[in-house]
Short mmCIF file of N, CA and C in Angstrom, two decimals:
data_model
loop_
_atom_site.label_atom_id
_atom_site.label_comp_id
_atom_site.label_asym_id
_atom_site.label_seq_id
_atom_site.Cartn_x
_atom_site.Cartn_y
_atom_site.Cartn_z
N UNK A 18 13.18 18.11 29.46
CA UNK A 18 12.74 16.88 28.81
C UNK A 18 12.27 17.21 27.40
N UNK A 19 12.71 16.44 26.44
CA UNK A 19 12.32 16.68 25.06
C UNK A 19 11.22 15.71 24.66
N UNK A 20 10.43 16.14 23.70
CA UNK A 20 9.33 15.29 23.20
C UNK A 20 9.92 14.16 22.37
N UNK A 21 9.28 13.00 22.37
CA UNK A 21 9.78 11.90 21.54
C UNK A 21 9.70 12.26 20.07
N UNK A 22 10.66 11.78 19.32
CA UNK A 22 10.72 12.06 17.88
C UNK A 22 9.68 11.24 17.14
N UNK A 23 9.03 11.87 16.17
CA UNK A 23 8.06 11.18 15.33
C UNK A 23 8.80 10.19 14.44
N UNK A 24 8.46 8.88 14.51
CA UNK A 24 9.21 7.88 13.73
C UNK A 24 9.04 8.04 12.23
N UNK A 25 8.01 8.74 11.78
CA UNK A 25 7.81 8.90 10.34
C UNK A 25 8.48 10.16 9.81
N UNK A 26 9.08 10.95 10.70
CA UNK A 26 9.73 12.17 10.25
C UNK A 26 11.10 11.84 9.69
N UNK A 27 11.38 12.26 8.44
CA UNK A 27 12.63 11.86 7.80
C UNK A 27 13.83 12.71 8.23
N UNK A 28 14.45 12.36 9.37
CA UNK A 28 15.67 13.05 9.76
C UNK A 28 16.55 12.10 10.56
N UNK A 29 17.83 12.16 10.27
CA UNK A 29 18.78 11.36 11.03
C UNK A 29 18.69 9.87 10.75
N UNK A 30 19.21 9.11 11.68
CA UNK A 30 19.23 7.65 11.56
C UNK A 30 17.93 7.04 12.04
N UNK A 31 17.72 5.79 11.69
CA UNK A 31 16.53 5.06 12.13
C UNK A 31 16.64 4.82 13.63
N UNK A 32 15.60 5.15 14.41
CA UNK A 32 15.67 4.91 15.85
C UNK A 32 15.80 3.42 16.16
N UNK A 33 16.54 3.11 17.23
CA UNK A 33 16.81 1.73 17.59
C UNK A 33 15.56 0.91 17.85
N UNK A 34 14.56 1.52 18.49
CA UNK A 34 13.34 0.77 18.80
C UNK A 34 12.64 0.34 17.52
N UNK A 35 12.73 1.17 16.46
CA UNK A 35 12.08 0.82 15.21
C UNK A 35 12.82 -0.32 14.53
N UNK A 36 14.14 -0.26 14.57
CA UNK A 36 14.95 -1.31 13.95
C UNK A 36 14.66 -2.65 14.62
N UNK A 37 14.55 -2.66 15.95
CA UNK A 37 14.31 -3.92 16.65
C UNK A 37 12.90 -4.45 16.42
N UNK A 38 11.95 -3.57 16.08
CA UNK A 38 10.58 -4.02 15.85
C UNK A 38 10.35 -4.46 14.40
N UNK A 39 11.31 -4.21 13.53
CA UNK A 39 11.20 -4.58 12.12
C UNK A 39 12.39 -5.48 11.78
N UNK A 40 12.22 -6.81 11.86
CA UNK A 40 13.35 -7.73 11.68
C UNK A 40 14.10 -7.56 10.37
N UNK A 41 13.39 -7.30 9.27
CA UNK A 41 14.06 -7.16 7.99
C UNK A 41 14.96 -5.93 7.98
N UNK A 42 14.45 -4.82 8.53
CA UNK A 42 15.24 -3.60 8.60
C UNK A 42 16.42 -3.80 9.55
N UNK A 43 16.20 -4.51 10.65
CA UNK A 43 17.28 -4.78 11.60
C UNK A 43 18.37 -5.59 10.93
N UNK A 44 17.99 -6.57 10.13
CA UNK A 44 18.97 -7.41 9.44
C UNK A 44 19.80 -6.57 8.48
N UNK A 45 19.17 -5.69 7.72
CA UNK A 45 19.92 -4.85 6.80
C UNK A 45 20.83 -3.90 7.54
N UNK A 46 20.36 -3.36 8.66
CA UNK A 46 21.18 -2.43 9.43
C UNK A 46 22.40 -3.14 9.99
N UNK A 47 22.20 -4.35 10.52
CA UNK A 47 23.31 -5.11 11.10
C UNK A 47 24.33 -5.48 10.04
N UNK A 48 23.89 -5.85 8.87
CA UNK A 48 24.80 -6.28 7.82
C UNK A 48 25.42 -5.11 7.07
N UNK A 49 24.90 -3.91 7.30
CA UNK A 49 25.42 -2.75 6.60
C UNK A 49 25.02 -2.73 5.14
N UNK A 50 24.01 -3.49 4.81
CA UNK A 50 23.56 -3.56 3.41
C UNK A 50 22.75 -2.33 3.06
N UNK A 51 22.93 -1.86 1.87
CA UNK A 51 22.10 -0.74 1.42
C UNK A 51 20.84 -1.32 0.81
N UNK A 52 19.70 -0.69 1.07
CA UNK A 52 18.45 -1.23 0.53
C UNK A 52 18.39 -1.07 -0.98
N UNK A 53 17.68 -1.95 -1.58
CA UNK A 53 17.47 -1.89 -3.02
C UNK A 53 16.18 -1.14 -3.29
N UNK A 54 16.21 -0.29 -4.30
CA UNK A 54 15.02 0.44 -4.69
C UNK A 54 14.44 -0.20 -5.94
N UNK A 55 13.21 -0.69 -5.87
CA UNK A 55 12.61 -1.29 -7.05
C UNK A 55 12.07 -0.22 -7.99
N UNK A 56 12.20 -0.48 -9.26
CA UNK A 56 11.66 0.41 -10.28
C UNK A 56 10.88 -0.47 -11.25
N UNK A 57 9.70 0.00 -11.64
CA UNK A 57 8.89 -0.75 -12.60
C UNK A 57 9.13 -0.17 -13.98
N UNK A 58 9.55 -1.00 -14.90
CA UNK A 58 9.68 -0.60 -16.30
C UNK A 58 8.57 -1.29 -17.07
N UNK A 59 8.01 -0.59 -18.05
CA UNK A 59 6.84 -1.09 -18.79
C UNK A 59 7.17 -1.35 -20.25
N UNK A 60 7.91 -2.43 -20.56
CA UNK A 60 8.12 -2.76 -21.97
C UNK A 60 6.82 -3.30 -22.57
N UNK A 61 6.77 -3.49 -23.89
CA UNK A 61 5.54 -3.98 -24.53
C UNK A 61 5.06 -5.33 -23.99
N UNK A 62 5.96 -6.11 -23.41
CA UNK A 62 5.56 -7.43 -22.90
C UNK A 62 4.90 -7.38 -21.53
N UNK A 63 4.93 -6.23 -20.86
CA UNK A 63 4.30 -6.11 -19.54
C UNK A 63 5.28 -5.57 -18.51
N UNK A 64 4.78 -5.29 -17.31
CA UNK A 64 5.64 -4.69 -16.29
C UNK A 64 6.76 -5.62 -15.84
N UNK A 65 7.93 -5.03 -15.65
CA UNK A 65 9.11 -5.77 -15.22
C UNK A 65 9.74 -5.03 -14.04
N UNK A 66 10.16 -5.78 -13.04
CA UNK A 66 10.80 -5.19 -11.87
C UNK A 66 12.30 -5.12 -12.09
N UNK A 67 12.89 -3.93 -11.87
CA UNK A 67 14.33 -3.72 -11.98
C UNK A 67 14.81 -3.15 -10.65
N UNK A 68 15.94 -3.65 -10.13
CA UNK A 68 16.44 -3.21 -8.82
C UNK A 68 17.62 -2.26 -8.98
N UNK A 69 17.62 -1.20 -8.19
CA UNK A 69 18.72 -0.24 -8.14
C UNK A 69 19.23 -0.17 -6.71
N UNK A 70 20.53 -0.37 -6.51
CA UNK A 70 21.11 -0.29 -5.17
C UNK A 70 21.47 1.16 -4.88
N UNK A 71 20.96 1.66 -3.79
CA UNK A 71 21.26 3.02 -3.36
C UNK A 71 21.57 2.99 -1.87
N UNK A 72 22.41 3.86 -1.45
CA UNK A 72 22.71 3.95 -0.02
C UNK A 72 21.66 4.84 0.61
N UNK A 73 20.87 4.27 1.46
CA UNK A 73 19.81 5.02 2.13
C UNK A 73 19.69 4.49 3.54
N UNK A 74 19.24 5.34 4.42
CA UNK A 74 19.05 4.91 5.79
C UNK A 74 17.83 5.59 6.37
N UNK A 75 17.41 5.13 7.51
CA UNK A 75 16.29 5.75 8.21
C UNK A 75 15.01 5.66 7.42
N UNK A 76 14.42 6.81 7.21
CA UNK A 76 13.12 6.90 6.55
C UNK A 76 13.20 6.37 5.12
N UNK A 77 14.31 6.65 4.43
CA UNK A 77 14.46 6.16 3.05
C UNK A 77 14.47 4.64 2.98
N UNK A 78 15.05 4.00 3.99
CA UNK A 78 15.07 2.53 4.02
C UNK A 78 13.67 1.98 4.19
N UNK A 79 12.87 2.62 5.02
CA UNK A 79 11.48 2.19 5.22
C UNK A 79 10.70 2.36 3.93
N UNK A 80 10.86 3.50 3.27
CA UNK A 80 10.17 3.73 2.00
C UNK A 80 10.61 2.72 0.94
N UNK A 81 11.87 2.33 0.96
CA UNK A 81 12.36 1.34 -0.01
C UNK A 81 11.65 0.00 0.20
N UNK A 82 11.40 -0.38 1.45
CA UNK A 82 10.69 -1.63 1.72
C UNK A 82 9.24 -1.54 1.25
N UNK A 83 8.60 -0.41 1.47
CA UNK A 83 7.22 -0.23 1.02
C UNK A 83 7.17 -0.29 -0.50
N UNK A 84 8.10 0.40 -1.16
CA UNK A 84 8.14 0.40 -2.62
C UNK A 84 8.40 -1.01 -3.15
N UNK A 85 9.26 -1.75 -2.47
CA UNK A 85 9.56 -3.13 -2.88
C UNK A 85 8.30 -3.99 -2.85
N UNK A 86 7.52 -3.85 -1.79
CA UNK A 86 6.27 -4.61 -1.69
C UNK A 86 5.28 -4.19 -2.77
N UNK A 87 5.19 -2.89 -3.05
CA UNK A 87 4.27 -2.40 -4.08
C UNK A 87 4.65 -2.94 -5.45
N UNK A 88 5.93 -2.94 -5.75
CA UNK A 88 6.39 -3.47 -7.04
C UNK A 88 6.12 -4.97 -7.12
N UNK A 89 6.28 -5.68 -6.01
CA UNK A 89 5.97 -7.12 -6.01
C UNK A 89 4.51 -7.37 -6.34
N UNK A 90 3.62 -6.52 -5.85
CA UNK A 90 2.19 -6.69 -6.14
C UNK A 90 1.92 -6.41 -7.61
N UNK A 91 2.49 -5.32 -8.14
CA UNK A 91 2.22 -4.91 -9.53
C UNK A 91 2.80 -5.90 -10.53
N UNK A 92 3.96 -6.48 -10.23
CA UNK A 92 4.61 -7.37 -11.20
C UNK A 92 4.39 -8.85 -10.90
N UNK A 93 3.77 -9.17 -9.79
CA UNK A 93 3.58 -10.56 -9.39
C UNK A 93 2.26 -11.14 -9.83
N UNK A 94 1.95 -12.34 -9.35
CA UNK A 94 0.72 -13.03 -9.74
C UNK A 94 -0.55 -12.34 -9.24
N UNK A 95 -0.44 -11.52 -8.20
CA UNK A 95 -1.62 -10.84 -7.67
C UNK A 95 -1.99 -9.59 -8.49
N UNK A 96 -1.19 -9.25 -9.49
CA UNK A 96 -1.48 -8.07 -10.30
C UNK A 96 -2.84 -8.17 -10.98
N UNK A 97 -3.27 -9.39 -11.30
CA UNK A 97 -4.56 -9.59 -11.96
C UNK A 97 -5.73 -9.24 -11.05
N UNK A 98 -5.49 -9.16 -9.74
CA UNK A 98 -6.59 -8.87 -8.81
C UNK A 98 -6.69 -7.40 -8.46
N UNK A 99 -5.82 -6.55 -9.01
CA UNK A 99 -5.89 -5.12 -8.72
C UNK A 99 -7.13 -4.55 -9.40
N UNK A 100 -7.98 -3.87 -8.62
CA UNK A 100 -9.22 -3.30 -9.15
C UNK A 100 -9.42 -1.89 -8.60
N UNK A 101 -10.18 -1.11 -9.34
CA UNK A 101 -10.57 0.22 -8.85
C UNK A 101 -11.85 0.08 -8.05
N UNK A 102 -11.96 0.88 -7.01
CA UNK A 102 -13.19 0.90 -6.22
C UNK A 102 -14.31 1.44 -7.11
N UNK A 103 -15.44 0.73 -7.14
CA UNK A 103 -16.54 1.10 -8.02
C UNK A 103 -17.53 2.07 -7.38
N UNK A 104 -17.24 2.52 -6.17
CA UNK A 104 -18.12 3.46 -5.48
C UNK A 104 -17.90 4.85 -6.07
N UNK A 105 -18.97 5.54 -6.48
CA UNK A 105 -18.82 6.88 -7.05
C UNK A 105 -18.08 7.81 -6.09
N UNK A 106 -17.09 8.51 -6.62
CA UNK A 106 -16.34 9.47 -5.82
C UNK A 106 -15.09 8.90 -5.16
N UNK A 107 -14.92 7.58 -5.16
CA UNK A 107 -13.75 6.97 -4.54
C UNK A 107 -12.68 6.76 -5.61
N UNK A 108 -11.44 7.06 -5.27
CA UNK A 108 -10.34 6.94 -6.23
C UNK A 108 -9.33 5.87 -5.83
N UNK A 109 -9.67 5.05 -4.85
CA UNK A 109 -8.73 4.04 -4.35
C UNK A 109 -8.73 2.78 -5.21
N UNK A 110 -7.63 2.03 -5.07
CA UNK A 110 -7.54 0.72 -5.70
C UNK A 110 -7.41 -0.32 -4.58
N UNK A 111 -7.70 -1.57 -4.91
CA UNK A 111 -7.61 -2.64 -3.91
C UNK A 111 -7.37 -3.96 -4.61
N UNK A 112 -7.02 -4.97 -3.83
CA UNK A 112 -6.85 -6.32 -4.37
C UNK A 112 -8.17 -7.06 -4.21
N UNK A 113 -8.81 -7.36 -5.33
CA UNK A 113 -10.11 -8.03 -5.30
C UNK A 113 -9.89 -9.51 -5.00
N UNK A 114 -10.24 -9.92 -3.80
CA UNK A 114 -10.05 -11.30 -3.37
C UNK A 114 -11.31 -12.13 -3.51
N UNK A 115 -12.41 -11.49 -3.87
CA UNK A 115 -13.67 -12.20 -4.08
C UNK A 115 -14.37 -11.54 -5.27
N UNK A 116 -15.01 -12.32 -6.11
CA UNK A 116 -15.63 -11.81 -7.33
C UNK A 116 -16.73 -10.79 -7.06
N UNK A 117 -17.42 -10.90 -5.92
CA UNK A 117 -18.53 -9.98 -5.63
C UNK A 117 -18.08 -8.68 -4.97
N UNK A 118 -16.82 -8.61 -4.60
CA UNK A 118 -16.34 -7.40 -3.92
C UNK A 118 -16.18 -6.28 -4.94
N UNK A 119 -16.79 -5.11 -4.64
CA UNK A 119 -16.71 -3.98 -5.55
C UNK A 119 -16.11 -2.75 -4.91
N UNK A 120 -15.90 -2.78 -3.59
CA UNK A 120 -15.41 -1.59 -2.91
C UNK A 120 -14.08 -1.85 -2.21
N UNK A 121 -13.36 -0.75 -1.96
CA UNK A 121 -12.03 -0.86 -1.38
C UNK A 121 -12.04 -1.05 0.12
N UNK A 122 -13.12 -0.65 0.78
CA UNK A 122 -13.15 -0.70 2.24
C UNK A 122 -14.57 -0.90 2.74
N UNK A 123 -14.69 -1.14 4.03
CA UNK A 123 -16.03 -1.27 4.61
C UNK A 123 -16.77 0.06 4.56
N UNK A 124 -16.04 1.16 4.61
CA UNK A 124 -16.69 2.48 4.53
C UNK A 124 -17.38 2.65 3.19
N UNK A 125 -16.69 2.34 2.11
CA UNK A 125 -17.30 2.44 0.78
C UNK A 125 -18.42 1.42 0.63
N UNK A 126 -18.22 0.21 1.12
CA UNK A 126 -19.26 -0.82 1.05
C UNK A 126 -20.51 -0.41 1.81
N UNK A 127 -20.33 0.18 3.00
CA UNK A 127 -21.47 0.65 3.78
C UNK A 127 -22.21 1.77 3.06
N UNK A 128 -21.46 2.62 2.38
CA UNK A 128 -22.07 3.71 1.62
C UNK A 128 -22.97 3.17 0.52
N UNK A 129 -22.51 2.13 -0.18
CA UNK A 129 -23.30 1.51 -1.25
C UNK A 129 -24.55 0.85 -0.67
N UNK A 130 -24.39 0.11 0.43
CA UNK A 130 -25.55 -0.55 1.05
C UNK A 130 -26.57 0.45 1.57
N UNK A 131 -26.11 1.55 2.16
CA UNK A 131 -27.03 2.57 2.67
C UNK A 131 -27.79 3.22 1.53
N UNK A 132 -27.10 3.49 0.42
CA UNK A 132 -27.76 4.09 -0.74
C UNK A 132 -28.80 3.14 -1.32
N UNK A 133 -28.47 1.85 -1.42
CA UNK A 133 -29.40 0.86 -1.94
C UNK A 133 -30.62 0.73 -1.02
N UNK A 134 -30.39 0.71 0.29
CA UNK A 134 -31.49 0.63 1.26
C UNK A 134 -32.41 1.84 1.12
N UNK A 135 -31.82 3.02 1.02
CA UNK A 135 -32.60 4.24 0.88
C UNK A 135 -33.43 4.20 -0.41
N UNK A 136 -32.80 3.78 -1.52
CA UNK A 136 -33.49 3.71 -2.81
C UNK A 136 -34.67 2.74 -2.75
N UNK A 137 -34.46 1.56 -2.15
CA UNK A 137 -35.53 0.56 -2.07
C UNK A 137 -36.69 1.05 -1.22
N UNK A 138 -36.39 1.70 -0.11
CA UNK A 138 -37.46 2.19 0.76
C UNK A 138 -38.19 3.38 0.17
N UNK A 139 -37.49 4.20 -0.59
CA UNK A 139 -38.15 5.33 -1.27
C UNK A 139 -39.06 4.80 -2.37
N UNK A 140 -38.62 3.75 -3.08
CA UNK A 140 -39.44 3.17 -4.14
C UNK A 140 -40.70 2.56 -3.55
N UNK A 141 -40.61 1.96 -2.37
CA UNK A 141 -41.77 1.37 -1.70
C UNK A 141 -42.78 2.42 -1.28
N UNK A 142 -42.32 3.59 -0.90
CA UNK A 142 -43.22 4.68 -0.49
C UNK A 142 -43.89 5.35 -1.69
N UNK A 143 -43.15 5.42 -2.79
CA UNK A 143 -43.68 6.09 -3.98
C UNK A 143 -44.68 5.21 -4.72
N UNK A 144 -44.54 3.90 -4.61
CA UNK A 144 -45.35 2.98 -5.41
C UNK A 144 -46.53 2.55 -4.70
#
């Protein structure tokens, strides 16, 4: 008996179970269409999405879909909401959906709240 193949490992064709669980990928596989790879070009007027057709399958097709979504975010109307996490030491970016949000995740947000709580309680003891 062999161990099941890791679906994220880039070798061979896309496994059937993955194709059936991802309708968009299944549609491309059935139609024999090659995925389009988005490329962002940065002219002086701002970012522009350019599509390149390449023959790719399996893992490359999945990466092409992820890249397509990323380019849509960078060049679309949500680009204005891209923000850097303001927590010291964090290098992540996120889509700011609320004006008061300053962190990329609950982990970073909890870190800020814990630091603020500690600072306030230390100030109360010192004063």
